GROMACS .gro file of C-alpha atoms in nm:
model
  118
    1MET     CA    1  -0.002   0.005  -0.002
    2ARG     CA    2   0.107   0.359  -0.058
    3TYR     CA    3   0.153   0.600   0.209
    4MET     CA    4   0.210   0.979   0.220
    5CYS     CA    5   0.424   1.088   0.525
    6LEU     CA    6   0.421   1.454   0.632
    7ILE     CA    7   0.669   1.614   0.838
    8VAL     CA    8   0.490   1.879   1.062
    9THR     CA    9   0.650   2.152   1.313
   10ALA     CA   10   0.516   2.444   1.471
   11PRO     CA   11   0.529   2.765   1.334
   12PRO     CA   12   0.771   2.966   1.198
   13GLY     CA   13   0.917   2.610   1.109
   14PRO     CA   14   1.238   2.425   1.153
   15ALA     CA   15   1.567   2.606   1.110
   16ALA     CA   16   1.759   2.470   0.803
   17PRO     CA   17   1.869   2.123   0.835
   18THR     CA   18   2.236   2.086   0.962
   19PRO     CA   19   2.479   1.955   0.718
   20GLU     CA   20   2.496   1.644   0.929
   21LEU     CA   21   2.119   1.584   0.922
   22THR     CA   22   2.115   1.662   0.554
   23GLU     CA   23   2.375   1.393   0.483
   24ALA     CA   24   2.203   1.142   0.685
   25MET     CA   25   1.852   1.206   0.525
   26ASN     CA   26   2.034   1.169   0.200
   27VAL     CA   27   2.184   0.831   0.292
   28LEU     CA   28   1.859   0.714   0.417
   29ALA     CA   29   1.643   0.841   0.118
   30ASN     CA   30   1.886   0.669  -0.142
   31ARG     CA   31   1.854   0.321   0.059
   32GLU     CA   32   1.477   0.359   0.050
   33ILE     CA   33   1.482   0.436  -0.318
   34GLN     CA   34   1.723   0.161  -0.393
   35ALA     CA   35   1.485  -0.074  -0.203
   36GLY     CA   36   1.196   0.018  -0.408
   37ARG     CA   37   1.010   0.166  -0.095
   38MET     CA   38   1.059   0.549  -0.152
   39LEU     CA   39   0.875   0.678  -0.446
   40GLY     CA   40   0.914   1.036  -0.413
   41GLY     CA   41   0.950   1.326  -0.140
   42GLY     CA   42   1.132   1.620  -0.053
   43GLY     CA   43   1.149   1.941   0.171
   44LEU     CA   44   0.954   2.239   0.154
   45LEU     CA   45   1.067   2.603   0.121
   46PRO     CA   46   0.932   2.834   0.397
   47MET     CA   47   0.561   2.930   0.415
   48ASP     CA   48   0.635   3.293   0.301
   49ALA     CA   49   0.715   3.149  -0.048
   50GLY     CA   50   0.387   2.992  -0.079
   51ALA     CA   51   0.010   3.056  -0.101
   52ARG     CA   52  -0.330   2.926   0.025
   53VAL     CA   53  -0.624   2.886  -0.223
   54THR     CA   54  -0.969   2.899  -0.036
   55LEU     CA   55  -1.306   2.791  -0.177
   56ALA     CA   56  -1.568   2.921   0.079
   57GLY     CA   57  -1.912   3.050   0.001
   58GLY     CA   58  -1.879   2.990  -0.364
   59LYS     CA   59  -1.584   3.221  -0.401
   60PHE     CA   60  -1.192   3.175  -0.425
   61THR     CA   61  -0.955   3.358  -0.168
   62VAL     CA   62  -0.597   3.364  -0.235
   63LEU     CA   63  -0.365   3.412   0.055
   64ASP     CA   64   0.027   3.482  -0.017
   65GLY     CA   65   0.245   3.354   0.273
   66PRO     CA   66   0.325   3.389   0.551
   67MET     CA   67   0.012   3.226   0.685
   68VAL     CA   68   0.018   3.385   1.025
   69GLU     CA   69  -0.292   3.187   1.163
   70ALA     CA   70  -0.106   2.852   1.102
   71LYS     CA   71  -0.098   2.635   1.397
   72GLU     CA   72   0.147   2.371   1.200
   73VAL     CA   73   0.402   2.387   0.926
   74ILE     CA   74   0.428   2.114   0.683
   75GLY     CA   75   0.829   2.086   0.635
   76GLY     CA   76   0.855   1.803   0.396
   77TYR     CA   77   0.684   1.496   0.260
   78ALA     CA   78   0.756   1.145   0.130
   79LEU     CA   79   0.563   0.890  -0.080
   80PHE     CA   80   0.645   0.530   0.021
   81GLU     CA   81   0.513   0.186  -0.084
   82PHE     CA   82   0.517  -0.043   0.241
   83ALA     CA   83   0.360  -0.377   0.308
   84SER     CA   84   0.203  -0.257   0.622
   85LYS     CA   85   0.120   0.027   0.851
   86GLU     CA   86   0.372  -0.107   1.083
   87GLU     CA   87   0.660  -0.088   0.829
   88ALA     CA   88   0.550   0.289   0.777
   89VAL     CA   89   0.564   0.372   1.153
   90ALA     CA   90   0.916   0.201   1.186
   91SER     CA   91   1.047   0.425   0.872
   92ALA     CA   92   0.877   0.717   1.030
   93VAL     CA   93   1.063   0.654   1.350
   94GLU     CA   94   1.417   0.595   1.188
   95PHE     CA   95   1.353   0.925   1.012
   96LEU     CA   96   1.262   1.118   1.308
   97GLN     CA   97   1.568   0.953   1.489
   98LEU     CA   98   1.804   1.122   1.254
   99HIS     CA   99   1.648   1.472   1.357
  100LYS     CA  100   1.721   1.383   1.710
  101ASP     CA  101   2.085   1.258   1.640
  102HIS     CA  102   2.173   1.543   1.406
  103GLN     CA  103   1.942   1.849   1.480
  104PRO     CA  104   1.940   1.878   1.877
  105GLY     CA  105   1.622   2.054   1.994
  106TRP     CA  106   1.436   1.987   1.681
  107GLU     CA  107   1.061   1.882   1.748
  108GLY     CA  108   0.805   1.744   1.514
  109THR     CA  109   0.550   1.505   1.376
  110CYS     CA  110   0.548   1.250   1.111
  111GLU     CA  111   0.204   1.207   1.003
  112ILE     CA  112   0.149   0.852   0.830
  113ARG     CA  113  -0.156   0.852   0.590
  114PRO     CA  114  -0.249   0.535   0.368
  115MET     CA  115  -0.358   0.666   0.019
  116ILE     CA  116  -0.657   0.540  -0.173
  117GLU     CA  117  -0.568   0.314  -0.462
  118HIS     CA  118  -0.715   0.361  -0.809
   0.00000   0.00000   0.00000
């Protein structure tokens, strides 16, 4: 089954990854790609580089970043193919462990969402 993993932190979002964390994430991503589990992913630029498009009351509203009312910031994402939710959870723990080891003080969540298969 395919899973979308979202890395979520509190605003204003995380500091840039340390060189050590970047290297560790690249090693992990390359391993997962070679194993056929990681299908894609990447980090996201800060919120002030983006926009939010909303449809409410039949009208569209565009809000350019930063989104000051945001309670959470999505810092990155990855798309995986795993045999089970347990495998997805183990992968998320391994990824967050890299942050614990290489970016002291970083706090965040990896939200794991199974995808609808078409």
